[in-house]
Amino acid sequence: MGALLGLAINAAVFAPLRERGDELRPLIATIGVSVLLENAQLALFGPIPYQFDSPFARETLRFGRIFFSAQSALVVCVSAAAIAALYAFLRFTFLGKALRAVAQDRETAGLMGINPARDAHLRDRLGARRHGGRIARAGARALALRGRHGDRQGVRHRHHRRLRQPAGHDHRRHPRRHHRGVHGAVPRLRAHRPRRLHPAARHARRAPDRPDRGAQGGERLKRALWFGAAIVLVAALPWLISTAYWRGILVLCAMNVLLALALNLVMGYTGQLNLGQSAFFAIGAYVSTILIKTYHWNFWLAGVAAIIAAGFLGLALAAFAVRLRGHYLAIASLGFAVITYQVLVNWESVTEGVRGIYGILPPVRSTVELFYLIAAIALVVYFAMENLVRSPVGDTLRAIREDAIWKAFAFGVGAAIAGLAGCFYPGFVGTLVPDAFNIVESFTMLAMVIVGGMGTMIGPVIGAVVLTFLPELLRGFGELRLMIYGIALTLVVLFLPGGIASCFRRAR
């Protein structure tokens, strides 16, 4: 049953995404499918755990001074046998070698006759040889054409070298005639060259530049109008929503916008798969709270210190991760998030561990003022980042993605913005516990960027708003709300490769 379900999900969701050659969207689709399957099982079987009696649970084995149950020994033996069988399959069978080849280099494996679109199926050896023969013949044909083209270029180069040789060498034409024909025309042309500059024509003054400047001015005006409309909408939202609960959701949405913008700078413009963003969010929250509660710092000074601490740790992570990319960078950043979470849990003398820190006051008096404060900071960050990505620095971030300095710059700025968002979280909730910053939060931030539209400025904002309000709007469906959430997340990733922002671009 599990194998059939896996094949069906692979054919419906993951196979189309793999054909697009994207590594991030299958990850988000995995989150959506996991949420869907988990809540479907809860709806079918209920949340109460079932108890099964094992025939080996009561038997006890002794190995020296170590006692363990027969069931534990059986689990260890079965696991060791399964690992050995899997190793032998991947190491010695043709199908296992094909799977490893696809995982290591998809394009080269396809050239060798393996179909990368099907991880569980492989062509027979005859089909692979035939496909390899076609590739060999096509490569030989290309080399032949390249050789002919190279010969022509070589003839041209030799001809130019003959023309550049001084008179006196053995040429087909007479040296003097050749010297007069090639080099003698140059002085005559120089002799008739005018000695002063003529005024430019009337049509060549500044007319060609006016349409470009007009287009730039129109683009700036459009951006200013959108920015003004965003300010008006943000100012009107607390008055359009009167309940305290939904105003709290507005505050949470503003913080998620900051987190999504920070992660989009790292992923969308430098191409780095960072899964440790929740760690910087936690660092900003804990550093500011500890400085306020323990050392009685002012909120703004504590916030500056938290931002600097998060940015510094982001640079420290970048120093170790500059040589990594893709899944390796994702695993390294995820490991940093796990380490940060464990430090928050076990360093009880400073962080209070799982007991948490209570009685944290917000920097302002009401929820509406807190929303205005965080939303204003989010607008400033958005405007600054938009000017950054439109500047030569942004062009450099997109063009030179492998440069260590720009990787560290993106990591540091993204971590500092996440730390800035973390400064406001403890005051909003009133308590601070490590469970609020587990690795699930990193995947949620990643989903906001992908669903909204990675590599755009408005996309993460849309993704943060949608994924913040959608679970709350689906509360009326009861236990089905998370299933609908998982389905919606999977469908957006599957049918909108450019995110929700691509719909607005198509509409224009």
Short mmCIF file of C-alpha atoms in Angstrom, two decimals:
data_model
loop_
_atom_site.label_atom_id
_atom_site.label_comp_id
_atom_site.label_asym_id
_atom_site.label_seq_id
_atom_site.Cartn_x
_atom_site.Cartn_y
_atom_site.Cartn_z
CA MET A 1 0.00 0.00 0.00
CA GLY A 2 2.81 2.38 0.88
CA ALA A 3 4.69 1.56 -2.33
CA LEU A 4 1.60 2.20 -4.48
CA LEU A 5 0.90 5.47 -2.70
CA GLY A 6 4.52 6.53 -3.19
CA LEU A 7 4.40 5.74 -6.92
CA ALA A 8 1.16 7.69 -7.31
CA ILE A 9 2.52 10.76 -5.49
CA ASN A 10 5.74 10.58 -7.49
CA ALA A 11 3.87 10.45 -10.81
CA ALA A 12 1.45 13.24 -9.88
CA VAL A 13 3.72 15.69 -8.03
CA PHE A 14 7.45 15.03 -8.07
CA ALA A 15 8.00 13.74 -11.62
CA PRO A 16 6.67 16.96 -13.27
CA LEU A 17 8.78 19.08 -10.92
CA ARG A 18 11.94 17.07 -11.64
CA GLU A 19 11.45 17.55 -15.37
CA ARG A 20 11.72 21.31 -14.83
CA GLY A 21 15.19 20.87 -13.34
CA ASP A 22 14.40 22.76 -10.13
CA GLU A 23 15.71 21.68 -6.72
CA LEU A 24 13.71 23.97 -4.45
CA ARG A 25 10.14 23.39 -5.54
CA PRO A 26 10.21 19.60 -4.96
CA LEU A 27 11.31 20.42 -1.42
CA ILE A 28 8.30 22.70 -0.87
CA ALA A 29 6.03 20.13 -2.53
CA THR A 30 7.39 17.57 -0.05
CA ILE A 31 6.29 19.82 2.80
CA GLY A 32 2.81 20.18 1.30
CA VAL A 33 2.46 16.43 0.70
CA SER A 34 3.70 15.67 4.23
CA VAL A 35 1.16 18.04 5.76
CA LEU A 36 -1.56 16.50 3.60
CA LEU A 37 -0.70 12.88 4.45
CA GLU A 38 -0.20 13.50 8.15
CA ASN A 39 -3.53 15.24 8.60
CA ALA A 40 -5.31 12.73 6.37
CA GLN A 41 -4.11 9.95 8.66
CA LEU A 42 -5.23 11.93 11.71
CA ALA A 43 -8.67 12.37 10.13
CA LEU A 44 -8.95 8.66 9.27
CA PHE A 45 -7.47 7.01 12.37
CA GLY A 46 -7.77 9.74 15.02
CA PRO A 47 -5.10 11.30 17.26
CA ILE A 48 -5.19 8.52 19.90
CA PRO A 49 -2.16 6.19 19.53
CA TYR A 50 -2.78 2.48 19.05
CA GLN A 51 -1.04 -0.11 21.20
CA PHE A 52 0.16 -3.38 19.72
CA ASP A 53 1.53 -6.32 21.66
CA SER A 54 4.79 -7.69 20.37
CA PRO A 55 5.72 -11.36 20.96
CA PHE A 56 9.32 -10.33 21.67
CA ALA A 57 8.66 -7.44 24.04
CA ARG A 58 8.73 -9.50 27.25
CA GLU A 59 11.84 -11.55 26.49
CA THR A 60 15.09 -10.16 27.89
CA LEU A 61 18.57 -10.91 26.64
CA ARG A 62 21.84 -10.43 28.51
CA PHE A 63 25.22 -9.59 27.04
CA GLY A 64 27.69 -9.29 29.89
CA ARG A 65 26.34 -6.54 32.12
CA ILE A 66 24.07 -5.16 29.41
CA PHE A 67 20.38 -6.13 29.36
CA PHE A 68 18.13 -5.51 26.39
CA SER A 69 14.88 -6.90 25.06
CA ALA A 70 14.57 -9.39 22.24
CA GLN A 71 12.54 -6.86 20.30
CA SER A 72 15.43 -4.36 20.40
CA ALA A 73 17.82 -7.05 19.19
CA LEU A 74 15.43 -7.93 16.37
CA VAL A 75 15.19 -4.29 15.32
CA VAL A 76 19.00 -3.97 15.25
CA CYS A 77 19.42 -7.16 13.21
CA VAL A 78 16.73 -6.27 10.68
CA SER A 79 18.15 -2.75 10.31
CA ALA A 80 21.69 -4.06 9.76
CA ALA A 81 20.43 -6.56 7.15
CA ALA A 82 18.44 -3.85 5.36
CA ILE A 83 21.46 -1.51 5.30
CA ALA A 84 23.70 -4.28 3.95
CA ALA A 85 21.17 -5.19 1.25
CA LEU A 86 20.77 -1.55 0.23
CA TYR A 87 24.54 -1.09 0.06
CA ALA A 88 24.95 -4.19 -2.11
CA PHE A 89 22.13 -3.05 -4.38
CA LEU A 90 23.62 0.42 -4.93
CA ARG A 91 27.19 -0.82 -5.15
CA PHE A 92 27.04 -3.93 -7.32
CA THR A 93 23.84 -3.91 -9.40
CA PHE A 94 23.43 -2.10 -12.71
CA LEU A 95 20.24 -0.41 -11.55
CA GLY A 96 21.94 0.81 -8.36
CA LYS A 97 24.82 2.25 -10.36
CA ALA A 98 22.31 3.98 -12.62
CA LEU A 99 20.56 5.54 -9.65
CA ARG A 100 23.88 6.79 -8.28
CA ALA A 101 24.81 8.19 -11.69
CA VAL A 102 21.54 10.12 -11.91
CA ALA A 103 22.04 11.49 -8.40
CA GLN A 104 25.60 12.59 -9.14
CA ASP A 105 25.22 14.07 -12.63
CA ARG A 106 21.80 14.05 -14.24
CA GLU A 107 22.85 15.29 -17.67
CA THR A 108 25.78 12.91 -18.07
CA ALA A 109 23.63 10.00 -16.95
CA GLY A 110 21.09 10.94 -19.62
CA LEU A 111 23.83 10.95 -22.26
CA MET A 112 24.85 7.44 -21.21
CA GLY A 113 21.38 6.12 -21.96
CA ILE A 114 19.68 6.48 -18.56
CA ASN A 115 16.34 8.22 -18.43
CA PRO A 116 16.65 10.70 -15.52
CA ALA A 117 12.90 11.36 -15.45
CA ARG A 118 12.32 7.85 -14.08
CA ASP A 119 14.38 7.08 -11.02
CA ALA A 120 12.88 3.59 -10.63
CA HIS A 121 13.03 2.53 -14.29
CA LEU A 122 15.98 1.90 -16.55
CA ARG A 123 16.32 1.08 -20.20
CA ASP A 124 17.83 -2.24 -21.16
CA ARG A 125 21.43 -2.49 -22.26
CA LEU A 126 20.57 -2.65 -25.96
CA GLY A 127 18.61 0.59 -25.79
CA ALA A 128 21.41 2.26 -23.87
CA ARG A 129 24.00 1.15 -26.44
CA ARG A 130 21.82 2.33 -29.29
CA HIS A 131 21.31 5.70 -27.61
CA GLY A 132 25.05 5.93 -26.94
CA GLY A 133 25.73 5.12 -30.62
CA ARG A 134 23.51 7.97 -31.72
CA ILE A 135 25.33 10.33 -29.39
CA ALA A 136 28.70 9.11 -30.66
CA ARG A 137 27.65 9.63 -34.29
CA ALA A 138 26.25 13.07 -33.48
CA GLY A 139 29.47 13.97 -31.67
CA ALA A 140 31.59 12.79 -34.61
CA ARG A 141 29.44 14.82 -37.01
CA ALA A 142 29.83 17.90 -34.80
CA LEU A 143 33.60 17.41 -34.63
CA ALA A 144 33.75 17.10 -38.41
CA LEU A 145 31.82 20.33 -38.89
CA ARG A 146 34.00 22.01 -36.29
CA GLY A 147 37.11 20.82 -38.14
CA ARG A 148 35.89 22.24 -41.45
CA HIS A 149 35.01 25.53 -39.84
CA GLY A 150 38.38 25.59 -38.11
CA ASP A 151 40.17 25.02 -41.45
CA ARG A 152 38.34 27.98 -42.97
CA GLN A 153 39.29 30.15 -40.05
CA GLY A 154 42.87 28.98 -40.34
CA VAL A 155 42.94 29.98 -44.05
CA ARG A 156 41.61 33.42 -43.15
CA HIS A 157 44.17 33.86 -40.42
CA ARG A 158 47.01 32.83 -42.72
CA HIS A 159 45.73 35.24 -45.37
CA HIS A 160 45.68 38.08 -42.86
CA ARG A 161 49.16 37.19 -41.73
CA ARG A 162 50.35 37.39 -45.33
CA LEU A 163 48.78 40.81 -45.69
CA ARG A 164 50.50 42.01 -42.54
CA GLN A 165 53.94 40.75 -43.65
CA PRO A 166 56.26 43.45 -44.93
CA ALA A 167 57.26 43.69 -48.59
CA GLY A 168 60.14 41.52 -49.58
CA HIS A 169 58.61 38.20 -48.71
CA ASP A 170 57.52 35.77 -51.37
CA HIS A 171 53.94 36.83 -52.17
CA ARG A 172 51.79 35.96 -55.13
CA ARG A 173 51.35 39.60 -55.98
CA HIS A 174 54.18 41.99 -56.66
CA PRO A 175 55.57 43.43 -53.43
CA ARG A 176 55.46 47.05 -54.59
CA ARG A 177 51.96 46.79 -55.99
CA HIS A 178 50.84 45.02 -52.86
CA HIS A 179 52.55 47.65 -50.72
CA ARG A 180 50.90 50.44 -52.68
CA GLY A 181 47.52 48.77 -52.66
CA VAL A 182 47.37 47.92 -49.02
CA HIS A 183 49.53 50.45 -47.23
CA GLY A 184 49.61 53.28 -49.70
CA ALA A 185 45.92 54.08 -49.44
CA VAL A 186 46.20 54.86 -45.76
CA PRO A 187 48.31 58.02 -46.08
CA ARG A 188 46.04 59.35 -48.80
CA LEU A 189 43.02 58.87 -46.60
CA ARG A 190 44.81 60.55 -43.75
CA ALA A 191 45.77 63.44 -46.00
CA HIS A 192 42.15 64.17 -46.83
CA ARG A 193 40.94 63.78 -43.23
CA PRO A 194 39.41 67.06 -41.98
CA ARG A 195 41.45 68.91 -39.40
CA ARG A 196 38.50 70.22 -37.35
CA LEU A 197 35.28 68.79 -35.95
CA HIS A 198 32.03 69.53 -37.72
CA PRO A 199 28.93 70.35 -35.68
CA ALA A 200 26.57 67.44 -35.12
CA ALA A 201 23.34 67.16 -37.02
CA ARG A 202 20.17 68.50 -35.52
CA HIS A 203 18.59 65.08 -35.14
CA ALA A 204 21.66 63.77 -33.25
CA ARG A 205 21.55 66.05 -30.23
CA ARG A 206 19.49 64.63 -27.37
CA ALA A 207 16.38 63.30 -29.02
CA PRO A 208 17.29 59.58 -28.80
CA ASP A 209 17.79 59.84 -25.03
CA ARG A 210 14.42 61.38 -24.31
CA PRO A 211 12.30 58.18 -24.67
CA ASP A 212 14.64 56.28 -22.34
CA ARG A 213 14.51 59.02 -19.75
CA GLY A 214 10.77 59.22 -20.13
CA ALA A 215 10.47 55.46 -19.60
CA GLN A 216 12.69 55.66 -16.53
CA GLY A 217 10.63 58.52 -15.18
CA GLY A 218 7.41 56.58 -15.78
CA GLU A 219 8.87 53.55 -14.01
CA ARG A 220 9.86 55.67 -11.03
CA LEU A 221 6.43 57.27 -10.92
CA LYS A 222 4.76 53.87 -11.03
CA ARG A 223 6.96 52.60 -8.20
CA ALA A 224 6.20 55.70 -6.14
CA LEU A 225 2.46 55.23 -6.68
CA TRP A 226 2.62 51.57 -5.64
CA PHE A 227 4.68 52.46 -2.60
CA GLY A 228 2.20 55.17 -1.61
CA ALA A 229 -0.72 52.78 -2.08
CA ALA A 230 1.06 50.24 0.15
CA ILE A 231 1.49 52.87 2.87
CA VAL A 232 -2.19 53.79 2.69
CA LEU A 233 -3.24 50.13 2.83
CA VAL A 234 -0.99 49.39 5.80
CA ALA A 235 -2.32 52.44 7.64
CA ALA A 236 -5.94 51.39 7.00
CA LEU A 237 -5.66 47.69 7.88
CA PRO A 238 -5.97 48.00 11.70
CA TRP A 239 -9.11 50.09 11.26
CA LEU A 240 -10.62 47.69 8.75
CA ILE A 241 -9.97 44.78 11.13
CA SER A 242 -11.47 45.55 14.52
CA THR A 243 -11.00 42.30 16.48
CA ALA A 244 -7.92 41.88 18.67
CA TYR A 245 -7.26 38.38 17.36
CA TRP A 246 -6.96 39.45 13.72
CA ARG A 247 -4.89 42.47 14.68
CA GLY A 248 -2.47 40.03 16.29
CA ILE A 249 -2.39 38.08 13.01
CA LEU A 250 -1.48 41.36 11.28
CA VAL A 251 1.51 41.76 13.59
CA LEU A 252 2.60 38.18 12.88
CA CYS A 253 2.18 38.80 9.15
CA ALA A 254 4.43 41.88 9.30
CA MET A 255 7.15 39.83 11.02
CA ASN A 256 6.80 37.08 8.41
CA VAL A 257 7.24 39.67 5.66
CA LEU A 258 10.58 40.67 7.18
CA LEU A 259 11.66 37.02 7.42
CA ALA A 260 10.63 36.27 3.84
CA LEU A 261 12.44 39.34 2.49
CA ALA A 262 15.60 38.33 4.34
CA LEU A 263 15.53 34.78 3.00
CA ASN A 264 14.73 35.96 -0.53
CA LEU A 265 17.93 38.04 -0.58
CA VAL A 266 19.95 34.89 0.13
CA MET A 267 18.02 32.50 -2.12
CA GLY A 268 16.50 34.61 -4.86
CA TYR A 269 19.47 36.85 -5.67
CA THR A 270 22.51 34.77 -4.72
CA GLY A 271 21.08 31.27 -5.29
CA GLN A 272 21.98 29.86 -1.85
CA LEU A 273 19.63 27.31 -0.29
CA ASN A 274 19.60 28.45 3.35
CA LEU A 275 17.54 26.36 5.78
CA GLY A 276 18.91 27.97 8.94
CA GLN A 277 16.91 31.19 8.90
CA SER A 278 14.98 30.21 12.03
CA ALA A 279 18.29 30.22 13.95
CA PHE A 280 18.91 33.91 13.22
CA PHE A 281 15.30 34.66 14.11
CA ALA A 282 15.89 32.94 17.47
CA ILE A 283 19.21 34.72 18.04
CA GLY A 284 17.57 38.12 17.60
CA ALA A 285 14.75 37.17 19.98
CA TYR A 286 16.94 35.71 22.74
CA VAL A 287 19.74 38.29 22.63
CA SER A 288 17.34 41.22 22.88
CA THR A 289 15.23 39.55 25.60
CA ILE A 290 18.22 38.55 27.75
CA LEU A 291 19.71 42.03 27.52
CA ILE A 292 16.39 43.60 28.50
CA LYS A 293 15.35 41.18 31.26
CA THR A 294 18.73 40.35 32.81
CA TYR A 295 20.85 43.45 32.18
CA HIS A 296 18.00 46.01 31.99
CA TRP A 297 18.99 47.46 28.65
CA ASN A 298 16.82 49.79 26.66
CA PHE A 299 14.78 47.99 23.99
CA TRP A 300 16.34 49.87 21.08
CA LEU A 301 19.91 49.35 22.28
CA ALA A 302 19.15 45.68 22.88
CA GLY A 303 17.62 45.47 19.40
CA VAL A 304 20.74 46.94 17.79
CA ALA A 305 22.90 44.46 19.70
CA ALA A 306 20.65 41.58 18.60
CA ILE A 307 20.83 42.66 14.96
CA ILE A 308 24.63 42.87 15.14
CA ALA A 309 24.83 39.45 16.83
CA ALA A 310 22.60 37.81 14.21
CA GLY A 311 24.51 39.44 11.35
CA PHE A 312 27.87 38.44 12.83
CA LEU A 313 26.77 34.81 13.20
CA GLY A 314 25.46 34.93 9.63
CA LEU A 315 28.92 36.02 8.46
CA ALA A 316 30.47 33.28 10.59
CA LEU A 317 28.21 30.67 8.96
CA ALA A 318 29.04 32.10 5.53
CA ALA A 319 32.76 31.74 6.27
CA PHE A 320 32.26 27.98 6.61
CA ALA A 321 29.63 27.63 3.89
CA VAL A 322 31.14 29.69 1.04
CA ARG A 323 32.55 26.55 -0.56
CA LEU A 324 29.22 24.74 -0.39
CA ARG A 325 26.19 25.01 -2.60
CA GLY A 326 22.93 23.25 -3.32
CA HIS A 327 21.98 20.43 -0.99
CA TYR A 328 25.30 20.56 0.85
CA LEU A 329 24.72 24.17 1.85
CA ALA A 330 21.14 23.32 2.82
CA ILE A 331 22.35 20.52 5.11
CA ALA A 332 25.04 22.74 6.66
CA SER A 333 22.59 25.57 7.37
CA LEU A 334 20.01 23.11 8.68
CA GLY A 335 22.65 21.71 11.02
CA PHE A 336 23.33 25.24 12.27
CA ALA A 337 19.60 25.65 13.02
CA VAL A 338 19.55 22.34 14.93
CA ILE A 339 22.65 23.31 16.93
CA THR A 340 21.11 26.69 17.80
CA TYR A 341 17.91 25.02 18.96
CA GLN A 342 19.84 22.57 21.16
CA VAL A 343 21.84 25.42 22.69
CA LEU A 344 18.63 27.25 23.56
CA VAL A 345 17.22 24.10 25.16
CA ASN A 346 20.27 23.04 27.17
CA TRP A 347 21.85 26.36 28.20
CA GLU A 348 19.36 26.76 31.02
CA SER A 349 21.44 29.21 33.08
CA VAL A 350 21.02 31.82 30.33
CA THR A 351 18.01 30.87 28.22
CA GLU A 352 15.95 29.11 30.94
CA GLY A 353 15.68 26.09 28.63
CA VAL A 354 12.27 24.56 28.04
CA ARG A 355 10.85 26.51 31.00
CA GLY A 356 11.06 29.67 28.93
CA ILE A 357 11.19 33.36 29.77
CA TYR A 358 7.92 35.01 30.80
CA GLY A 359 6.61 38.51 31.43
CA ILE A 360 8.16 40.12 28.34
CA LEU A 361 6.65 43.51 27.52
CA PRO A 362 6.37 44.95 24.01
CA PRO A 363 8.18 48.19 23.13
CA VAL A 364 4.84 49.98 22.56
CA ARG A 365 1.56 50.02 24.47
CA SER A 366 -0.97 48.43 22.09
CA THR A 367 -1.15 45.83 19.34
CA VAL A 368 -2.05 48.47 16.75
CA GLU A 369 1.05 50.52 17.56
CA LEU A 370 3.18 47.38 17.41
CA PHE A 371 1.76 46.58 13.98
CA TYR A 372 2.45 50.09 12.73
CA LEU A 373 6.01 49.89 14.05
CA ILE A 374 6.84 46.52 12.47
CA ALA A 375 5.01 47.36 9.23
CA ALA A 376 6.90 50.66 8.92
CA ILE A 377 10.21 48.84 9.42
CA ALA A 378 9.14 46.24 6.83
CA LEU A 379 8.36 49.01 4.32
CA VAL A 380 11.74 50.63 4.93
CA VAL A 381 13.50 47.28 4.53
CA TYR A 382 11.54 46.57 1.34
CA PHE A 383 12.40 49.98 -0.14
CA ALA A 384 16.09 49.61 0.81
CA MET A 385 16.32 46.10 -0.61
CA GLU A 386 14.56 47.11 -3.82
CA ASN A 387 17.09 49.90 -4.37
CA LEU A 388 19.86 47.45 -3.50
CA VAL A 389 18.82 44.85 -6.07
CA ARG A 390 18.34 47.56 -8.72
CA SER A 391 21.82 48.95 -8.06
CA PRO A 392 25.10 47.60 -9.45
CA VAL A 393 25.45 45.66 -6.20
CA GLY A 394 22.24 43.78 -7.03
CA ASP A 395 23.49 43.06 -10.54
CA THR A 396 26.67 41.70 -9.00
CA LEU A 397 24.70 39.47 -6.63
CA ARG A 398 22.79 37.97 -9.54
CA ALA A 399 25.76 37.66 -11.88
CA ILE A 400 28.57 36.51 -9.55
CA ARG A 401 26.83 33.94 -7.40
CA GLU A 402 29.98 31.95 -6.69
CA ASP A 403 32.00 34.80 -5.23
CA ALA A 404 32.74 34.26 -1.53
CA ILE A 405 32.55 37.95 -0.60
CA TRP A 406 29.07 38.44 -2.04
CA LYS A 407 27.86 35.19 -0.49
CA ALA A 408 29.02 36.41 2.90
CA PHE A 409 27.41 39.81 2.27
CA ALA A 410 24.05 38.23 1.44
CA PHE A 411 24.24 35.87 4.41
CA GLY A 412 25.11 38.70 6.79
CA VAL A 413 22.37 41.06 5.61
CA GLY A 414 19.74 38.30 5.55
CA ALA A 415 20.70 37.15 9.06
CA ALA A 416 20.59 40.72 10.38
CA ILE A 417 17.07 41.28 8.99
CA ALA A 418 15.91 37.99 10.53
CA GLY A 419 17.39 39.10 13.85
CA LEU A 420 15.52 42.39 13.50
CA ALA A 421 12.25 40.48 13.14
CA GLY A 422 13.18 38.38 16.16
CA CYS A 423 13.48 41.46 18.39
CA PHE A 424 9.71 42.05 18.21
CA TYR A 425 8.53 38.47 18.62
CA PRO A 426 9.00 38.06 22.43
CA GLY A 427 7.15 41.29 23.23
CA PHE A 428 4.29 40.29 20.95
CA VAL A 429 3.84 36.80 22.44
CA GLY A 430 4.86 37.66 26.00
CA THR A 431 6.85 34.43 26.44
CA LEU A 432 9.97 32.98 24.87
CA VAL A 433 10.52 29.22 24.51
CA PRO A 434 12.86 27.29 22.17
CA ASP A 435 9.99 25.40 20.50
CA ALA A 436 8.98 28.59 18.71
CA PHE A 437 12.21 28.40 16.65
CA ASN A 438 12.44 24.77 15.57
CA ILE A 439 13.44 23.74 12.06
CA VAL A 440 9.80 23.69 10.92
CA GLU A 441 9.92 27.50 10.98
CA SER A 442 12.76 27.46 8.46
CA PHE A 443 10.67 25.40 6.05
CA THR A 444 7.73 27.74 6.57
CA MET A 445 9.89 30.74 5.62
CA LEU A 446 11.16 28.82 2.60
CA ALA A 447 7.58 28.08 1.55
CA MET A 448 6.70 31.79 1.76
CA VAL A 449 9.51 32.68 -0.63
CA ILE A 450 8.78 29.88 -3.13
CA VAL A 451 4.99 30.25 -3.12
CA GLY A 452 5.16 34.03 -3.48
CA GLY A 453 7.84 34.11 -6.14
CA MET A 454 11.55 33.69 -5.52
CA GLY A 455 13.85 36.29 -7.08
CA THR A 456 11.23 39.06 -7.02
CA MET A 457 10.63 41.73 -4.41
CA ILE A 458 6.85 41.54 -4.21
CA GLY A 459 6.77 37.72 -4.29
CA PRO A 460 7.96 37.06 -0.70
CA VAL A 461 5.52 39.68 0.57
CA ILE A 462 2.64 37.91 -1.17
CA GLY A 463 3.82 34.52 0.08
CA ALA A 464 4.08 35.77 3.68
CA VAL A 465 0.58 37.26 3.57
CA VAL A 466 -0.99 34.17 1.97
CA LEU A 467 0.68 31.58 4.21
CA THR A 468 -0.02 33.62 7.34
CA PHE A 469 -3.72 34.21 6.71
CA LEU A 470 -4.60 30.98 4.89
CA PRO A 471 -4.41 28.63 7.94
CA GLU A 472 -6.47 31.10 9.95
CA LEU A 473 -9.09 31.49 7.24
CA LEU A 474 -9.42 27.69 7.03
CA ARG A 475 -10.17 27.23 10.74
CA GLY A 476 -13.86 26.94 9.89
CA PHE A 477 -13.12 23.60 8.22
CA GLY A 478 -11.99 22.06 11.51
CA GLU A 479 -9.67 19.08 11.10
CA LEU A 480 -9.65 19.45 7.32
CA ARG A 481 -8.00 22.88 7.33
CA LEU A 482 -4.43 21.58 7.35
CA MET A 483 -5.28 19.08 4.62
CA ILE A 484 -6.58 21.92 2.46
CA TYR A 485 -3.47 23.92 3.35
CA GLY A 486 -1.22 21.09 2.18
CA ILE A 487 -3.19 20.64 -1.04
CA ALA A 488 -3.08 24.38 -1.77
CA LEU A 489 0.66 24.54 -1.13
CA THR A 490 1.31 21.58 -3.42
CA LEU A 491 -0.89 22.92 -6.23
CA VAL A 492 0.73 26.37 -6.16
CA VAL A 493 4.20 24.83 -6.44
CA LEU A 494 3.06 22.43 -9.17
CA PHE A 495 1.12 24.79 -11.44
CA LEU A 496 2.77 28.16 -10.69
CA PRO A 497 6.53 27.67 -11.18
CA GLY A 498 7.15 31.39 -10.79
CA GLY A 499 4.99 31.69 -7.69
CA ILE A 500 1.88 33.80 -7.21
CA ALA A 501 3.78 36.88 -8.41
CA SER A 502 3.97 35.34 -11.90
CA CYS A 503 0.16 35.61 -12.16
CA PHE A 504 0.38 39.38 -11.71
CA ARG A 505 3.13 39.62 -14.33
CA ARG A 506 0.99 37.65 -16.80
CA ALA A 507 -2.03 39.81 -16.05
CA ARG A 508 -0.08 42.94 -16.94
#
